[in-house]
Short mmCIF file of C-alpha atoms and ligand atoms in Angstrom, two decimals:
data_model
loop_
_atom_site.label_atom_id
_atom_site.label_comp_id
_atom_site.label_asym_id
_atom_site.label_seq_id
_atom_site.Cartn_x
_atom_site.Cartn_y
_atom_site.Cartn_z
CA MET A 1 16.79 -3.02 23.79
CA VAL A 2 13.09 -3.87 23.69
CA PRO A 3 10.91 -1.56 25.68
CA LYS A 4 9.46 -3.60 28.59
CA SER A 5 5.81 -2.95 27.57
CA PHE A 6 6.29 -4.64 24.01
CA GLY A 7 5.70 -8.16 25.17
CA PHE A 8 2.85 -7.22 27.45
CA MET A 9 1.04 -5.52 24.50
CA MET A 10 1.18 -8.42 22.38
CA PHE A 11 -0.86 -10.68 24.79
CA LEU A 12 -3.52 -8.07 25.12
CA TRP A 13 -4.60 -7.20 21.63
CA VAL A 14 -7.75 -9.30 21.36
CA GLN A 15 -10.56 -6.88 21.32
CA THR A 16 -11.61 -5.50 17.97
CA ALA A 17 -13.01 -2.18 16.87
CA ALA A 18 -14.40 -0.63 13.61
CA ASN A 19 -13.70 -2.17 10.24
CA ILE A 20 -12.40 0.45 7.84
CA SER A 21 -11.67 -0.20 4.34
CA VAL A 22 -9.23 1.83 2.29
CA THR A 23 -8.12 1.84 -1.24
CA GLY A 24 -4.50 2.82 -1.94
CA ILE A 25 -3.36 3.59 -5.58
CA ILE A 26 -0.01 1.84 -6.60
CA GLY A 27 2.91 4.16 -6.30
CA SER A 28 1.06 6.60 -4.35
CA THR A 29 0.61 7.47 -0.69
CA VAL A 30 -2.33 6.15 1.41
CA GLU A 31 -3.34 7.34 4.86
CA LEU A 32 -4.55 4.80 7.45
CA ARG A 33 -6.48 6.65 10.11
CA CYS A 34 -6.54 6.04 13.81
CA ASP A 35 -8.19 8.92 15.53
CA GLU A 36 -8.56 9.40 19.26
CA LEU A 37 -12.16 10.57 19.34
CA ASN A 38 -11.96 11.53 22.91
CA GLY A 39 -10.42 14.97 22.91
CA THR A 40 -9.22 14.87 26.58
CA PHE A 41 -6.09 12.83 26.57
CA ILE A 42 -2.57 13.42 27.38
CA LEU A 43 -0.13 12.53 24.61
CA ASN A 44 2.65 11.51 26.94
CA ASN A 45 0.46 8.82 28.39
CA PHE A 46 0.19 7.12 24.99
CA ARG A 47 2.15 4.67 22.79
CA VAL A 48 0.82 3.90 19.27
CA THR A 49 1.85 0.90 17.13
CA TRP A 50 0.68 0.07 13.75
CA ARG A 51 0.83 -3.49 13.01
CA LYS A 52 0.33 -5.91 10.08
CA GLU A 53 -2.41 -8.38 11.05
CA GLY A 54 -0.86 -11.84 11.73
CA GLU A 55 2.66 -10.46 11.93
CA ILE A 56 4.02 -10.57 15.49
CA LYS A 57 7.76 -10.44 14.88
CA CYS A 58 7.91 -6.78 13.43
CA PHE A 59 5.70 -3.69 13.34
CA VAL A 60 4.87 -1.23 10.68
CA GLU A 61 5.46 2.02 12.60
CA THR A 62 5.48 3.10 16.31
CA TYR A 63 5.35 6.14 18.34
CA ASP A 64 6.01 6.96 22.05
CA SER A 65 6.02 10.45 23.33
CA ASP A 66 8.37 9.57 26.27
CA GLU A 67 10.91 7.22 24.76
CA ASP A 68 13.05 7.58 21.73
CA LEU A 69 12.34 4.50 19.87
CA THR A 70 14.77 4.98 17.02
CA SER A 71 17.04 2.02 17.65
CA TYR A 72 14.09 -0.09 18.65
CA ARG A 73 12.42 0.75 15.21
CA GLU A 74 15.57 -0.04 13.34
CA LYS A 75 15.56 -3.51 14.75
CA ASN A 76 12.05 -4.25 14.82
CA GLN A 77 10.31 -2.49 11.86
CA CYS A 78 9.26 -4.86 9.22
CA ALA A 79 11.78 -4.81 6.42
CA ASP A 80 9.25 -4.13 3.71
CA PHE A 81 8.02 -0.96 5.33
CA ARG A 82 11.45 0.68 5.96
CA ASP A 83 11.59 4.21 4.75
CA ARG A 84 7.98 4.00 3.54
CA THR A 85 6.01 4.94 6.72
CA ARG A 86 5.50 8.26 8.76
CA PHE A 87 3.01 9.62 11.08
CA LYS A 88 1.05 12.62 9.86
CA GLU A 89 2.07 15.62 12.02
CA GLU A 90 -1.14 15.44 14.11
CA LEU A 91 -0.13 13.19 16.88
CA LYS A 92 -0.75 15.85 19.52
CA GLU A 93 -4.31 16.24 18.46
CA GLY A 94 -4.82 12.53 19.13
CA LYS A 95 -4.70 11.63 15.31
CA PHE A 96 -2.37 8.72 14.84
CA THR A 97 -2.81 8.81 11.09
CA LEU A 98 -0.17 6.44 9.34
CA GLN A 99 1.06 7.44 5.80
CA LEU A 100 2.18 4.50 3.79
CA LEU A 101 4.23 5.73 0.85
CA ARG A 102 4.86 4.08 -2.65
CA ILE A 103 2.00 1.61 -2.29
CA THR A 104 2.61 -1.88 -3.89
CA PRO A 105 0.14 -4.72 -4.35
CA LYS A 106 2.11 -6.52 -1.55
CA ASP A 107 0.72 -4.02 1.03
CA GLU A 108 -2.67 -5.48 0.82
CA PHE A 109 -3.34 -6.46 4.46
CA THR A 110 -5.48 -5.67 7.44
CA TYR A 111 -3.57 -3.14 9.59
CA THR A 112 -4.11 -2.80 13.30
CA CYS A 113 -3.46 0.50 15.06
CA VAL A 114 -2.91 -0.27 18.88
CA VAL A 115 -3.14 2.66 21.07
CA LEU A 116 -1.65 1.87 24.53
CA LYS A 117 -2.41 4.13 27.53
CA LYS A 118 -0.53 4.31 30.85
CA ASN A 119 -2.60 3.31 33.82
CA GLU A 120 -2.23 4.53 37.35
CA GLU A 121 0.77 2.24 38.02
CA GLY A 122 2.55 3.56 35.01
CA LYS A 123 2.08 0.36 32.97
CA PHE A 124 0.84 0.28 29.42
CA GLU A 125 -2.58 -1.01 28.70
CA VAL A 126 -4.39 -1.58 25.38
CA HIS A 127 -6.64 1.40 25.24
CA ARG A 128 -8.04 1.01 21.76
CA GLU A 129 -7.58 -0.78 18.54
CA VAL A 130 -8.65 0.27 15.01
CA LYS A 131 -8.42 -2.26 12.06
CA THR A 132 -8.10 -1.05 8.61
CA ASN A 133 -8.40 -3.06 5.57
CA LEU A 134 -6.12 -1.73 2.65
CA LYS A 135 -7.01 -2.61 -0.86
CA VAL A 136 -4.63 -1.75 -3.60
CA ALA A 137 -5.74 -0.64 -7.13
CA ALA A 138 -4.43 1.12 -10.21
CA ASN A 139 -6.37 2.55 -13.14
CA TYR A 140 -6.40 0.63 -16.31
CA SER A 141 -5.50 2.38 -19.61
CA ALA A 142 -8.23 2.96 -22.23
CA PRO A 143 -8.65 -0.51 -23.97
CA VAL A 144 -7.39 -0.88 -27.51
CA LEU A 145 -9.45 -3.13 -29.73
CA THR A 146 -7.88 -4.40 -33.01
CA HIS A 147 -9.09 -7.13 -35.42
CA ILE A 148 -7.60 -9.20 -38.26
CA PRO A 149 -10.05 -10.84 -40.70
CA SER A 150 -8.61 -14.08 -42.05
CA GLY A 151 -10.86 -16.15 -44.31
CA GLU A 152 -13.84 -17.52 -42.29
CA GLU A 153 -12.69 -16.21 -39.09
CA THR A 154 -11.97 -12.78 -37.57
CA THR A 155 -9.78 -12.33 -34.45
CA PHE A 156 -10.30 -9.47 -32.13
CA ASN A 157 -7.82 -8.35 -29.49
CA CYS A 158 -8.66 -6.02 -26.70
CA THR A 159 -5.55 -4.78 -24.60
CA SER A 160 -5.52 -2.57 -21.46
CA SER A 161 -2.55 -1.99 -19.28
CA HIS A 162 -1.05 -0.97 -15.90
CA GLY A 163 -4.13 -1.69 -13.76
CA TYR A 164 -4.75 -3.54 -10.75
CA PRO A 165 -6.29 -5.86 -9.50
CA GLN A 166 -6.91 -8.38 -12.37
CA PRO A 167 -9.82 -7.14 -14.41
CA LYS A 168 -13.04 -8.66 -15.52
CA VAL A 169 -13.30 -8.66 -19.28
CA TYR A 170 -16.58 -8.66 -21.17
CA TRP A 171 -17.11 -8.94 -24.81
CA VAL A 172 -20.61 -7.91 -26.05
CA ASN A 173 -22.21 -8.66 -29.24
CA HIS A 174 -23.93 -5.17 -29.82
CA THR A 175 -26.62 -6.59 -32.03
CA ASP A 176 -28.27 -8.73 -29.41
CA ILE A 177 -26.44 -7.59 -26.26
CA SER A 178 -25.14 -11.13 -25.67
CA LEU A 179 -21.88 -11.96 -23.91
CA LEU A 180 -19.25 -13.68 -26.13
CA ASN A 181 -16.69 -16.18 -24.96
CA SER A 182 -13.18 -15.06 -25.07
CA THR A 183 -9.65 -15.98 -23.70
CA GLN A 184 -7.54 -13.78 -21.40
CA GLN A 185 -3.96 -13.59 -20.99
CA TYR A 186 -2.27 -11.46 -18.14
CA THR A 187 1.26 -10.01 -17.75
CA ARG A 188 2.70 -8.45 -14.74
CA ALA A 189 4.91 -5.43 -14.70
CA PRO A 190 7.69 -5.19 -12.19
CA ASP A 191 5.60 -2.64 -10.12
CA GLY A 192 2.93 -5.36 -9.78
CA THR A 193 0.50 -3.67 -12.33
CA ILE A 194 -1.23 -5.98 -14.79
CA THR A 195 -1.72 -5.81 -18.44
CA VAL A 196 -4.59 -7.94 -20.02
CA PHE A 197 -4.71 -9.24 -23.55
CA SER A 198 -8.12 -10.63 -24.43
CA THR A 199 -8.75 -12.55 -27.72
CA LEU A 200 -12.06 -13.30 -29.36
CA THR A 201 -12.47 -15.35 -32.43
CA VAL A 202 -15.68 -15.06 -34.43
CA LYS A 203 -16.49 -17.59 -37.07
CA ALA A 204 -18.96 -15.49 -39.13
CA ALA A 205 -17.50 -13.44 -41.94
CA THR A 206 -20.33 -11.02 -41.73
CA ALA A 207 -20.07 -7.65 -40.30
CA ILE A 208 -20.38 -7.46 -36.52
CA LYS A 209 -20.41 -4.59 -33.89
CA LEU A 210 -18.65 -5.53 -30.66
CA GLU A 211 -17.67 -3.84 -27.53
CA CYS A 212 -14.95 -4.90 -25.11
CA THR A 213 -15.30 -3.80 -21.47
CA ILE A 214 -12.46 -3.88 -18.89
CA GLU A 215 -13.87 -3.68 -15.34
CA ASN A 216 -11.84 -2.76 -12.46
CA GLU A 217 -13.96 -3.86 -9.56
CA GLN A 218 -11.82 -2.20 -6.82
CA LEU A 219 -12.21 1.28 -8.53
CA HIS A 220 -15.82 0.64 -9.69
CA GLN A 221 -14.68 1.54 -13.13
CA ASN A 222 -15.65 0.13 -16.55
CA LEU A 223 -13.55 0.98 -19.66
CA THR A 224 -15.09 0.13 -22.91
CA ALA A 225 -13.86 0.16 -26.49
CA THR A 226 -16.27 -0.59 -29.48
CA ILE A 227 -15.63 -1.84 -33.05
CA ASP A 228 -17.80 -1.94 -36.05
CA THR A 229 -16.47 -4.04 -38.86
CA SER A 230 -19.24 -2.79 -41.17
CA SER A 231 -18.27 0.86 -40.80
CA PRO A 232 -16.57 2.32 -43.84
CA GLU A 233 -13.05 2.97 -42.19
CA ASN A 234 -13.26 -0.20 -40.19
CA SER A 235 -11.37 1.53 -37.52
CA PRO A 236 -12.11 0.80 -33.75
CA SER A 237 -13.43 3.67 -31.70
CA VAL A 238 -12.55 3.82 -28.06
CA ASP A 239 -15.38 4.99 -26.01
CA ASN A 240 -14.69 5.91 -22.36
CA SER A 241 -14.84 8.57 -20.01
CA PRO A 242 -11.21 9.70 -20.13
CA SER A 243 -11.36 10.28 -23.84
CA LYS A 244 -14.68 12.00 -23.50
CA THR A 245 -13.15 14.27 -21.01
CA LYS A 246 -10.32 14.88 -23.33
CA GLY A 247 -12.63 15.68 -26.12
CA ALA A 248 -14.56 18.18 -24.01
CA VAL A 249 -11.21 19.78 -22.97
CA LEU A 250 -10.14 20.10 -26.56
CA ALA A 251 -13.46 21.51 -27.58
CA SER A 252 -13.35 24.07 -24.71
CA VAL A 253 -9.71 25.02 -25.71
CA ALA A 254 -10.88 25.48 -29.35
CA ALA A 255 -13.83 27.45 -28.47
CA VAL A 256 -11.56 29.89 -26.25
CA LEU A 257 -9.08 30.25 -29.08
CA ILE A 258 -11.77 31.27 -31.48
CA VAL A 259 -13.13 33.87 -29.01
CA ILE A 260 -9.57 35.23 -28.63
CA LEU A 261 -9.02 35.39 -32.29
CA LEU A 262 -12.33 37.06 -32.75
CA ILE A 263 -11.42 39.69 -30.15
CA LEU A 264 -8.12 40.25 -31.66
CA TYR A 265 -9.65 40.69 -35.03
CA ILE A 266 -12.22 43.22 -33.76
CA GLY A 267 -9.52 45.11 -31.75
CA TRP A 268 -7.34 45.26 -34.90
CA LYS A 269 -10.24 46.48 -37.09
CA LYS A 270 -11.28 49.22 -34.56
CA ARG A 271 -7.56 50.37 -34.24
CA ARG A 272 -7.31 50.42 -38.05
CA THR A 273 -10.42 52.42 -38.40
CA SER A 274 -9.36 54.90 -35.82
CA VAL A 275 -6.05 55.26 -37.25
CA LEU A 276 -7.65 55.78 -40.65
CA MET A 277 -9.82 58.51 -39.23
CA THR A 278 -7.25 60.35 -37.26
CA TYR A 279 -4.39 60.30 -39.74
CA THR A 280 -6.16 60.01 -43.08
CA ALA A 281 -3.79 57.37 -43.63
CA PRO A 282 -1.93 56.58 -46.90
CA ALA A 283 -2.65 53.54 -48.90
CA GLU A 284 -0.08 51.17 -47.57
CA ILE A 285 -1.47 51.45 -44.12
CA GLY A 286 -2.65 48.25 -42.38
CA ASN A 287 0.21 46.27 -43.60
CA ARG A 288 3.07 44.90 -41.38
CA ASN A 289 2.85 47.77 -38.74
CA PHE A 290 -0.90 47.35 -38.21
CA GLY A 291 -1.41 51.06 -39.26
CA LEU A 292 0.52 52.53 -36.28
CA PRO A 293 2.51 55.59 -37.16
CA GLU A 294 6.28 55.15 -36.79
C1 NAG B 1 -13.83 -6.80 8.22
O1 NAG B 1 -13.32 -6.73 7.02
C2 NAG B 1 -12.92 -8.04 6.59
C3 NAG B 1 -12.11 -8.01 5.34
O2 NAG B 1 -12.81 -7.14 4.36
C4 NAG B 1 -14.23 -8.87 6.47
O3 NAG B 1 -13.82 -10.21 6.01
C5 NAG B 1 -14.98 -9.01 7.80
O4 NAG B 1 -16.24 -9.56 7.47
C6 NAG B 1 -15.25 -7.53 8.18
N1 NAG B 1 -15.81 -7.61 9.51
C7 NAG B 1 -16.75 -6.83 9.92
C8 NAG B 1 -17.25 -7.03 11.33
O5 NAG B 1 -17.33 -6.08 9.12
C1 NAG B 2 -14.05 8.38 26.05
O1 NAG B 2 -13.62 7.12 25.61
C2 NAG B 2 -14.19 6.13 26.58
C3 NAG B 2 -13.62 4.84 26.15
O2 NAG B 2 -13.07 4.81 24.88
C4 NAG B 2 -15.76 6.27 26.63
O3 NAG B 2 -16.14 5.39 27.54
C5 NAG B 2 -16.05 7.69 26.95
O4 NAG B 2 -17.48 7.71 26.85
C6 NAG B 2 -15.50 8.75 25.99
N1 NAG B 2 -15.78 10.00 26.40
C7 NAG B 2 -16.21 10.99 25.64
C8 NAG B 2 -16.52 12.19 26.07
O5 NAG B 2 -16.38 10.67 24.45
C1 NAG B 3 -3.75 -10.54 -31.13
O1 NAG B 3 -2.89 -11.14 -30.42
C2 NAG B 3 -2.18 -12.19 -30.66
C3 NAG B 3 -1.32 -12.75 -29.68
O2 NAG B 3 -0.89 -11.61 -28.87
C4 NAG B 3 -1.45 -11.85 -31.98
O3 NAG B 3 -0.79 -13.00 -32.54
C5 NAG B 3 -2.33 -11.40 -33.09
O4 NAG B 3 -1.66 -10.87 -34.22
C6 NAG B 3 -3.16 -10.12 -32.52
N1 NAG B 3 -4.27 -9.68 -33.32
C7 NAG B 3 -4.46 -8.39 -33.65
C8 NAG B 3 -5.63 -8.16 -34.60
O5 NAG B 3 -3.86 -7.46 -33.07
C1 NAG B 4 -24.41 -11.20 -32.80
O1 NAG B 4 -25.82 -11.17 -32.71
C2 NAG B 4 -26.49 -11.35 -33.81
C3 NAG B 4 -27.99 -11.17 -33.50
O2 NAG B 4 -28.40 -12.12 -32.71
C4 NAG B 4 -26.10 -12.61 -34.61
O3 NAG B 4 -26.80 -12.80 -35.79
C5 NAG B 4 -24.60 -12.67 -34.70
O4 NAG B 4 -24.25 -14.00 -35.20
C6 NAG B 4 -23.96 -12.58 -33.41
N1 NAG B 4 -22.55 -12.60 -33.61
C7 NAG B 4 -21.75 -13.41 -32.90
C8 NAG B 4 -20.29 -13.29 -33.29
O5 NAG B 4 -22.05 -13.93 -32.04
C1 NAG B 5 -15.51 -20.62 -23.66
O1 NAG B 5 -14.13 -21.03 -24.06
C2 NAG B 5 -13.53 -21.95 -23.30
C3 NAG B 5 -12.15 -22.19 -23.88
O2 NAG B 5 -11.95 -21.50 -25.13
C4 NAG B 5 -14.38 -23.27 -23.21
O3 NAG B 5 -13.66 -24.32 -22.44
C5 NAG B 5 -15.74 -22.96 -22.73
O4 NAG B 5 -16.45 -24.18 -22.72
C6 NAG B 5 -16.29 -21.98 -23.51
N1 NAG B 5 -17.63 -21.64 -22.89
C7 NAG B 5 -18.78 -21.38 -23.57
C8 NAG B 5 -19.95 -21.07 -22.84
O5 NAG B 5 -18.74 -21.37 -24.80
C1 NAG B 6 -19.33 -2.62 -15.36
O1 NAG B 6 -19.93 -3.56 -16.28
C2 NAG B 6 -20.28 -4.71 -15.74
C3 NAG B 6 -20.85 -5.62 -16.79
O2 NAG B 6 -21.72 -4.91 -17.71
C4 NAG B 6 -21.44 -4.42 -14.79
O3 NAG B 6 -21.89 -5.62 -14.11
C5 NAG B 6 -21.04 -3.50 -13.76
O4 NAG B 6 -21.92 -3.06 -12.76
C6 NAG B 6 -20.34 -2.21 -14.38
N1 NAG B 6 -19.71 -1.42 -13.32
C7 NAG B 6 -19.79 -0.07 -13.32
C8 NAG B 6 -18.95 0.65 -12.12
O5 NAG B 6 -20.39 0.51 -14.22
C1 NAG B 7 -8.73 6.73 -13.04
O1 NAG B 7 -9.19 7.11 -14.25
C2 NAG B 7 -10.42 7.87 -14.15
C3 NAG B 7 -10.77 8.14 -15.65
O2 NAG B 7 -9.76 8.18 -16.39
C4 NAG B 7 -10.24 9.08 -13.36
O3 NAG B 7 -11.44 9.79 -13.23
C5 NAG B 7 -9.89 8.72 -11.97
O4 NAG B 7 -9.54 9.87 -11.33
C6 NAG B 7 -8.64 7.92 -12.06
N1 NAG B 7 -8.27 7.39 -10.69
C7 NAG B 7 -7.01 7.44 -10.18
C8 NAG B 7 -6.94 7.04 -8.85
O5 NAG B 7 -6.16 7.97 -10.83
#
């Protein structure tokens, strides 16, 4: 049972509106907005359908204030969106925001919000369309830089995981800030996230200071690891904002702990002194019971 206005609608959606771009994080929920900016509208004159651009056989989500579209939805909702969509509870305010749950890389599409309005004859007409371009992303982990010296060559590996989309990898010679040629290998996890393995082989046996940067262009994020083979411990150090934040957090936790210990110590001293003054305490005071009388 297809509502009669469905076919009608398909021939009319030609005009375009604003071009919004939204980034969704893999595994989380993204909101695609479609606001009716005109405050004066009556909800039961509207029908809203979110579609995937280029897909005419099914829709992503639909709402009609007058008709129960449950069975229609069951038949015609695109299978890959089943149980992953809902409208935010703001329909009555003219906000047809679609929530798309559990984002995957396969959701990267342009989505169109089609708002139909009943005309005087009671027929639906396309009132408005909003196109939203959904991009998907995921944070890469802090890169791990390792190296194995072997004779005249040294091989460096730089690995970063569970990000999206495919990153750009830069190796930089710290001495002259030149880019170095490397090879990349990518693997894909079942959730669509990518792990990158980058390998650099350096001929020189001399010490070198290098950095490997993983750039996620979608999130405008660079994660960098550096290594200095001349440093005594020869161990790579990871330098990026997350670990800096972690360090700062640890430092403030340590500071707070020191302050608390100091306060406790002062409090203990005070109590001890006052006990000593009040009771002319015997010698064993200040042991297990902190000088308090039994
Ligand atoms: C809309 O977005 C698409 C995809 O990002 C882009 O190719 C197109 O040029 C944009 N159109 C306008 C008018 O901004
Ligand atoms: C309401 O929307 C229509 C068309 O979308 C527009 O012509 C009109 O100016 C709007 N009115 C207000 C008050 O924004
Ligand atoms: C770098 O990766 C390659 C291939 O994965 C591996 O054979 C090699 O042992 C790695 N080297 C280091 C230093 O981790
Ligand atoms: C790094 O740069 C220095 C200075 O230009 C150069 O001597 C060295 O060979 C470079 N190392 C590599 C691996 O390119
Ligand atoms: C970088 O390495 C690739 C393969 O290892 C090679 O084909 C390419 O020519 C190299 N580019 C430069 C600038 O050395
Ligand atoms: C990341 O690093 C690359 C290469 O140095 C640079 O082109 C880009 O602008 C950087 N992006 C950010 C967000 O810092
Ligand atoms: C990605 O990681 C950076 C730094 O670790 C953090 O600031 C940012 O909020 C993260 N973004 C998401 C979407 O998790």
